[in-house]
Coordinates of C-alpha atoms in Angstrom, one line a residue:
X1 CA 21.2 19.3 -192.9
X2 CA 18.8 17.4 -195.4
X3 CA 19.8 17.9 -199.0
X4 CA 17.5 18.4 -202.7
X5 CA 16.5 15.1 -204.2
X6 CA 15.4 15.2 -208.0
X7 CA 13.0 12.4 -208.9
X8 CA 12.9 13.1 -212.5
X9 CA 11.6 17.0 -212.8
X10 CA 10.3 17.3 -209.2
X11 CA 12.6 18.6 -206.6
X12 CA 12.0 17.6 -203.6
X13 CA 13.4 20.1 -200.5
X14 CA 14.1 17.6 -198.5
X15 CA 15.3 13.9 -198.4
X16 CA 12.5 13.5 -196.3
X17 CA 10.2 11.1 -197.4
X18 CA 6.9 10.3 -195.9
X19 CA 5.4 6.1 -196.6
X20 CA 2.4 5.5 -198.4
X21 CA 1.0 3.8 -195.5
X22 CA -3.0 1.6 -196.0
X23 CA -4.9 3.9 -193.9
X24 CA -3.4 6.1 -192.5
X25 CA -1.7 8.7 -195.5
X26 CA -4.9 10.4 -196.4
X27 CA -5.5 13.8 -198.0
X28 CA -5.3 14.8 -193.4
X29 CA -1.9 13.0 -192.2
X30 CA -0.3 14.4 -195.8
X31 CA -0.9 18.0 -194.3
X32 CA 0.0 17.0 -191.6
X33 CA 2.9 15.9 -192.7
X34 CA 3.5 19.2 -195.3
X35 CA 3.0 21.0 -191.9
X36 CA 6.1 19.2 -190.2
X37 CA 9.0 20.4 -193.8
X38 CA 8.6 16.5 -195.2
X39 CA 10.1 17.0 -198.2
X40 CA 8.1 14.4 -200.4
X41 CA 4.7 13.0 -198.8
X42 CA 2.8 10.3 -200.1
X43 CA -0.9 8.9 -200.9
X44 CA -2.1 6.2 -199.6
X45 CA -2.3 3.8 -202.5
X46 CA -4.8 2.6 -203.9
X47 CA -5.0 0.0 -206.9
X48 CA -4.8 -0.5 -210.0
X49 CA -8.7 -2.8 -210.7
X50 CA -9.9 0.1 -209.0
X51 CA -9.6 2.9 -211.2
X52 CA -9.5 0.9 -214.4
X53 CA -13.5 -0.2 -213.0
X54 CA -14.4 3.4 -212.5
X55 CA -14.5 3.6 -208.1
X56 CA -15.6 6.6 -207.2
X57 CA -14.5 6.2 -203.0
X58 CA -11.0 5.6 -205.1
X59 CA -10.6 8.6 -206.7
X60 CA -12.4 10.6 -204.0
X61 CA -8.5 9.7 -202.4
X62 CA -7.1 11.3 -205.4
X63 CA -7.7 14.0 -204.6
X64 CA -4.9 16.1 -202.9
X65 CA -4.2 20.3 -201.9
X66 CA -2.1 22.8 -203.3
X67 CA 0.6 23.2 -200.5
X68 CA 1.2 19.2 -200.1
X69 CA 3.2 19.0 -203.4
X70 CA 4.9 17.7 -203.9
X71 CA 3.1 14.6 -203.9
X72 CA 3.4 11.5 -205.0
X73 CA 0.5 9.3 -205.2
X74 CA 1.0 5.2 -204.7
X75 CA -1.0 2.4 -207.0
X76 CA -0.7 -1.5 -206.8
X77 CA -0.9 -3.5 -209.9
X78 CA -0.7 -6.8 -211.8
X79 CA -1.4 -6.5 -215.1
X80 CA -0.7 -4.4 -217.5
X81 CA -3.6 -2.9 -218.8
X82 CA -5.6 -2.3 -215.4
X83 CA -2.3 -0.5 -214.8
X84 CA -1.7 1.7 -217.3
X85 CA -5.1 2.6 -217.4
X86 CA -4.8 3.3 -214.3
X87 CA -1.1 5.6 -214.5
X88 CA -2.7 7.5 -217.0
X89 CA -5.7 8.4 -215.0
X90 CA -3.2 9.5 -212.3
X91 CA -1.2 11.0 -215.0
X92 CA -3.9 12.7 -216.7
X93 CA -6.8 13.0 -214.1
X94 CA -5.0 14.3 -210.8
X95 CA -2.8 17.1 -209.7
X96 CA -0.2 14.4 -208.1
X97 CA 3.4 14.9 -209.1
X98 CA 4.8 11.5 -208.8
X99 CA 3.9 8.3 -209.8
X100 CA 4.4 5.4 -207.6
X101 CA 4.0 2.1 -208.2
X102 CA 3.9 -0.2 -204.9
X103 CA 6.3 -3.6 -205.1
X104 CA 6.5 -3.9 -201.5
X105 CA 3.3 -4.5 -199.9
X106 CA 3.4 -8.0 -198.2
X107 CA 0.0 -8.6 -197.2
X108 CA -2.0 -12.0 -199.0
X109 CA -4.7 -10.4 -199.6
X110 CA -2.4 -8.0 -202.3
X111 CA 0.2 -11.2 -202.6
X112 CA -3.0 -12.8 -203.4
X113 CA -3.7 -10.4 -206.4
X114 CA -1.0 -11.3 -207.6
X115 CA 0.7 -8.1 -206.9
X116 CA 2.7 -5.6 -204.5
X117 CA 5.8 -7.8 -203.4
X118 CA 5.0 -10.8 -205.3
X119 CA 6.1 -9.4 -208.5
X120 CA 9.9 -9.5 -207.6
X121 CA 9.8 -13.0 -207.7
X122 CA 10.2 -12.4 -211.5
X123 CA 11.7 -9.8 -212.6
X124 CA 11.2 -10.1 -216.4
X125 CA 7.1 -9.8 -216.2
X126 CA 8.2 -6.8 -213.6
X127 CA 10.3 -4.6 -215.6
X128 CA 7.7 -5.5 -218.6
X129 CA 5.0 -4.2 -216.5
X130 CA 7.0 -1.3 -215.4
X131 CA 8.1 -0.4 -219.3
X132 CA 4.4 0.0 -219.7
X133 CA 3.6 1.9 -217.2
X134 CA 7.1 4.2 -218.1
X135 CA 6.2 5.4 -221.5
X136 CA 1.9 5.6 -220.9
X137 CA 2.5 9.0 -218.4
X138 CA 4.7 11.6 -218.7
X139 CA 5.4 12.5 -214.9
X140 CA 8.2 10.1 -213.0
X141 CA 7.7 6.9 -212.0
X142 CA 9.2 5.3 -209.0
X143 CA 9.0 2.5 -207.0
X144 CA 8.8 0.8 -203.3
X145 CA 9.8 -2.9 -203.0
X146 CA 12.0 -5.2 -201.1
X147 CA 14.7 -6.1 -200.9
X148 CA 13.2 -10.4 -201.8
X149 CA 10.0 -12.6 -201.3
X150 CA 12.6 -13.6 -198.2
X151 CA 16.2 -14.7 -197.1
X152 CA 15.9 -17.3 -199.3
X153 CA 15.5 -14.9 -201.9
X154 CA 16.7 -11.3 -202.0
X155 CA 17.1 -9.8 -205.8
X156 CA 17.0 -6.5 -205.6
X157 CA 19.4 -5.3 -206.4
X158 CA 19.0 -7.2 -209.6
X159 CA 15.0 -5.8 -209.9
X160 CA 16.6 -1.8 -209.2
X161 CA 18.8 -2.2 -211.5
X162 CA 16.5 -3.0 -214.4
X163 CA 13.7 -1.1 -213.2
X164 CA 16.3 1.6 -214.1
X165 CA 16.9 0.0 -217.2
X166 CA 12.5 0.9 -218.6
X167 CA 12.7 4.9 -217.3
X168 CA 11.9 4.5 -213.7
X169 CA 13.0 7.5 -212.1
X170 CA 13.5 6.7 -207.9
X171 CA 13.5 2.8 -205.6
X172 CA 12.6 3.2 -202.0
X173 CA 13.7 0.4 -201.1
X174 CA 12.5 -1.5 -196.6
X175 CA 15.3 -3.1 -196.2
X176 CA 13.0 -6.5 -195.0
X177 CA 11.7 -9.5 -197.3
X178 CA 8.7 -10.0 -197.8
X179 CA 8.3 -13.1 -195.5
X180 CA 9.8 -10.6 -192.9
X181 CA 6.5 -8.2 -192.5
X182 CA 7.3 -6.5 -190.7
X183 CA 8.8 -8.1 -187.7
X184 CA 13.1 -8.5 -187.5
X185 CA 15.9 -5.7 -188.1
X186 CA 15.9 -4.0 -191.4
X187 CA 18.6 -5.6 -193.5
X188 CA 20.0 -1.0 -194.7
X189 CA 23.5 -3.3 -196.4
X190 CA 20.8 -5.0 -199.6
X191 CA 19.6 -0.7 -199.4
X192 CA 23.5 0.7 -199.6
X193 CA 24.3 -2.7 -202.1
X194 CA 20.9 -0.9 -204.6
X195 CA 22.5 2.8 -204.0
X196 CA 25.7 1.4 -205.9
X197 CA 24.5 -1.0 -208.5
X198 CA 21.7 2.0 -209.6
X199 CA 22.5 5.7 -210.8
X200 CA 18.8 6.4 -210.2
X201 CA 18.2 8.5 -206.2
X202 CA 17.7 5.5 -204.4
X203 CA 15.3 5.8 -200.8
X204 CA 15.8 4.3 -197.8
X205 CA 13.0 2.7 -195.6
X206 CA 12.9 0.3 -192.5
X207 CA 13.3 0.6 -188.6
X208 CA 13.6 4.5 -189.3
X209 CA 12.5 5.8 -186.1
X210 CA 14.6 8.2 -184.6
X211 CA 17.2 11.1 -185.5
X212 CA 20.1 9.1 -185.0
X213 CA 17.8 6.4 -187.8
X214 CA 17.9 8.7 -190.0
X215 CA 21.4 9.8 -190.0
X216 CA 22.5 6.6 -189.1
X217 CA 20.8 5.3 -192.4
X218 CA 22.5 7.4 -194.5
X219 CA 25.8 7.0 -193.3
X220 CA 25.4 3.3 -193.2
X221 CA 23.7 2.8 -197.1
X222 CA 24.7 6.1 -198.3
X223 CA 20.9 6.3 -199.2
X224 CA 19.4 9.5 -201.2
X225 CA 16.8 10.6 -199.1
X226 CA 15.2 8.5 -195.5
X227 CA 11.7 7.5 -195.7
X228 CA 9.9 7.3 -192.9
X229 CA 6.8 5.2 -192.2
X230 CA 5.3 3.5 -188.5
X231 CA 8.4 5.5 -186.8
X232 CA 5.2 8.8 -187.7
X233 CA 2.2 6.9 -186.9
X234 CA 1.0 9.4 -183.0
X235 CA 4.5 10.8 -183.8
X236 CA 4.0 13.4 -186.6
X237 CA 6.9 15.4 -185.0
X238 CA 9.5 13.5 -185.9
X239 CA 9.3 14.6 -189.9
X240 CA 10.3 18.0 -188.2
X241 CA 12.9 16.6 -185.7
X242 CA 14.1 14.8 -189.0
X243 CA 14.6 18.3 -191.6
X244 CA 15.5 20.1 -188.2
X245 CA 18.9 17.3 -187.7
X246 CA 17.8 16.7 -184.4
X247 CA 15.6 15.5 -181.7
X248 CA 13.0 18.3 -179.9
X249 CA 11.2 17.7 -177.3
X250 CA 7.8 18.3 -177.7
X251 CA 5.0 18.2 -174.9
X252 CA 2.1 16.2 -173.9
X253 CA 0.1 19.3 -175.2
X254 CA 1.8 19.4 -178.1
X255 CA 1.3 15.3 -178.9
X256 CA -3.3 16.8 -177.7
X257 CA -3.3 19.0 -180.5
X258 CA -1.4 17.0 -182.7
X259 CA -4.0 14.3 -182.6
X260 CA -7.2 16.6 -182.6
X261 CA -5.7 19.2 -185.4
X262 CA -5.2 15.4 -187.1
X263 CA -9.0 14.3 -186.0
X264 CA -10.8 18.2 -187.4
X265 CA -8.5 17.9 -190.7
X266 CA -9.9 13.6 -191.6
X267 CA -13.2 15.3 -189.3
X268 CA -13.3 17.9 -192.6
X269 CA -12.6 15.5 -196.1
X270 CA -14.6 12.7 -195.1
X271 CA -17.2 14.1 -192.3
X272 CA -17.3 13.0 -188.9
X273 CA -18.5 9.5 -188.5
X274 CA -15.8 8.3 -190.4
X275 CA -13.0 10.1 -188.9
X276 CA -14.6 9.4 -185.5
X277 CA -13.8 5.8 -186.8
X278 CA -10.5 5.8 -187.8
X279 CA -9.2 8.6 -185.0
X280 CA -10.2 5.1 -182.8
X281 CA -6.6 3.4 -183.8
X282 CA -5.2 6.3 -184.6
X283 CA -5.6 8.5 -180.9
X284 CA -4.8 6.1 -179.3
X285 CA -0.4 5.5 -181.2
X286 CA -0.2 10.0 -179.7
X287 CA -1.3 8.6 -176.0
X288 CA 2.2 6.1 -176.9
X289 CA 4.8 5.8 -173.8
X290 CA 2.6 8.6 -172.2
X291 CA 2.4 8.0 -168.3
X292 CA -0.9 6.9 -166.8
X293 CA -2.3 6.2 -170.6
X294 CA -4.1 3.2 -170.7
X295 CA -7.4 3.9 -169.7
X296 CA -7.3 6.6 -172.2
X297 CA -5.8 4.6 -174.6
X298 CA -9.0 3.3 -174.2
X299 CA -11.5 5.3 -174.0
X300 CA -10.3 6.5 -178.1
X301 CA -11.6 3.8 -178.9
X302 CA -15.2 3.5 -177.0
X303 CA -15.2 7.5 -178.2
X304 CA -18.2 7.9 -180.6
X305 CA -17.7 12.1 -182.0
X306 CA -14.8 14.9 -182.0
X307 CA -16.7 15.8 -178.8
X308 CA -15.7 13.0 -177.7
X309 CA -11.8 13.2 -178.2
X310 CA -11.9 16.4 -177.6
X311 CA -13.0 15.7 -173.7
X312 CA -10.5 12.2 -173.8
X313 CA -7.8 15.1 -175.1
X314 CA -8.7 17.2 -172.4
X315 CA -9.4 14.5 -169.3
X316 CA -5.0 14.0 -169.8
X317 CA -3.8 17.6 -169.5
X318 CA -6.2 18.3 -166.6

């Protein structure tokens, strides 16, 4: 069975961690993940500059529900002043339990801002930045990163050791380089190398799409916890299956009910119009792999209201 993990003074009841995913890991999806038993849920990453300049939209992304603890909020940024400011904001003005810092995001917009995986290019600066953040806040700080910027510059072991030396309390490691983006195969052997090089918890991430993958990554790497990302989009039941340690059958009706629950929670949080705009993409994931679902996915992309979604879900089951 999944085991208890401690990150600083925060105890996770099991080692199943839900990844921070842009456009997905909002309060609605986190509540679903928590209800399915996740040991830790993580917010989608927020910009240090947005918090520094008082963005109300970004501040609204930093609200958490009383039932989702422990919860980690993720920051990205490059400049020490604004990262420290944003860290203090999360520390003092939100109810998050852990402050996570992103050194793994591969998208061009983030790389151009010298943030995300860009920071892996300069271990000395990454260390200085995290030293400043760790000493500015009271909550434990974790870092999510990749194995390196590209295959010629795999430096995750040295970076993990540097981060541990300044007080970072956990490392989540995606077993791909920035250059791989989300393509190719995750190189789990580097997760093992980092696990053997540090004494803080290591969270393995990358290519976990089944309960067997959940067991395999732990067996191969010795990681303390497993972070699941894209494998649960449209199939959050995988969280529950990993927590229970075995694959279970989930009916079409359960998938449709979960999609509806996701939409209604999102509407309660963001309003129906914004929720439906997001669900046009998300709802189609709930149909992934289901028979005769192509036309229903197409209808999801054009829906205008919760009523439209309800009709689509009902029609699929009839």
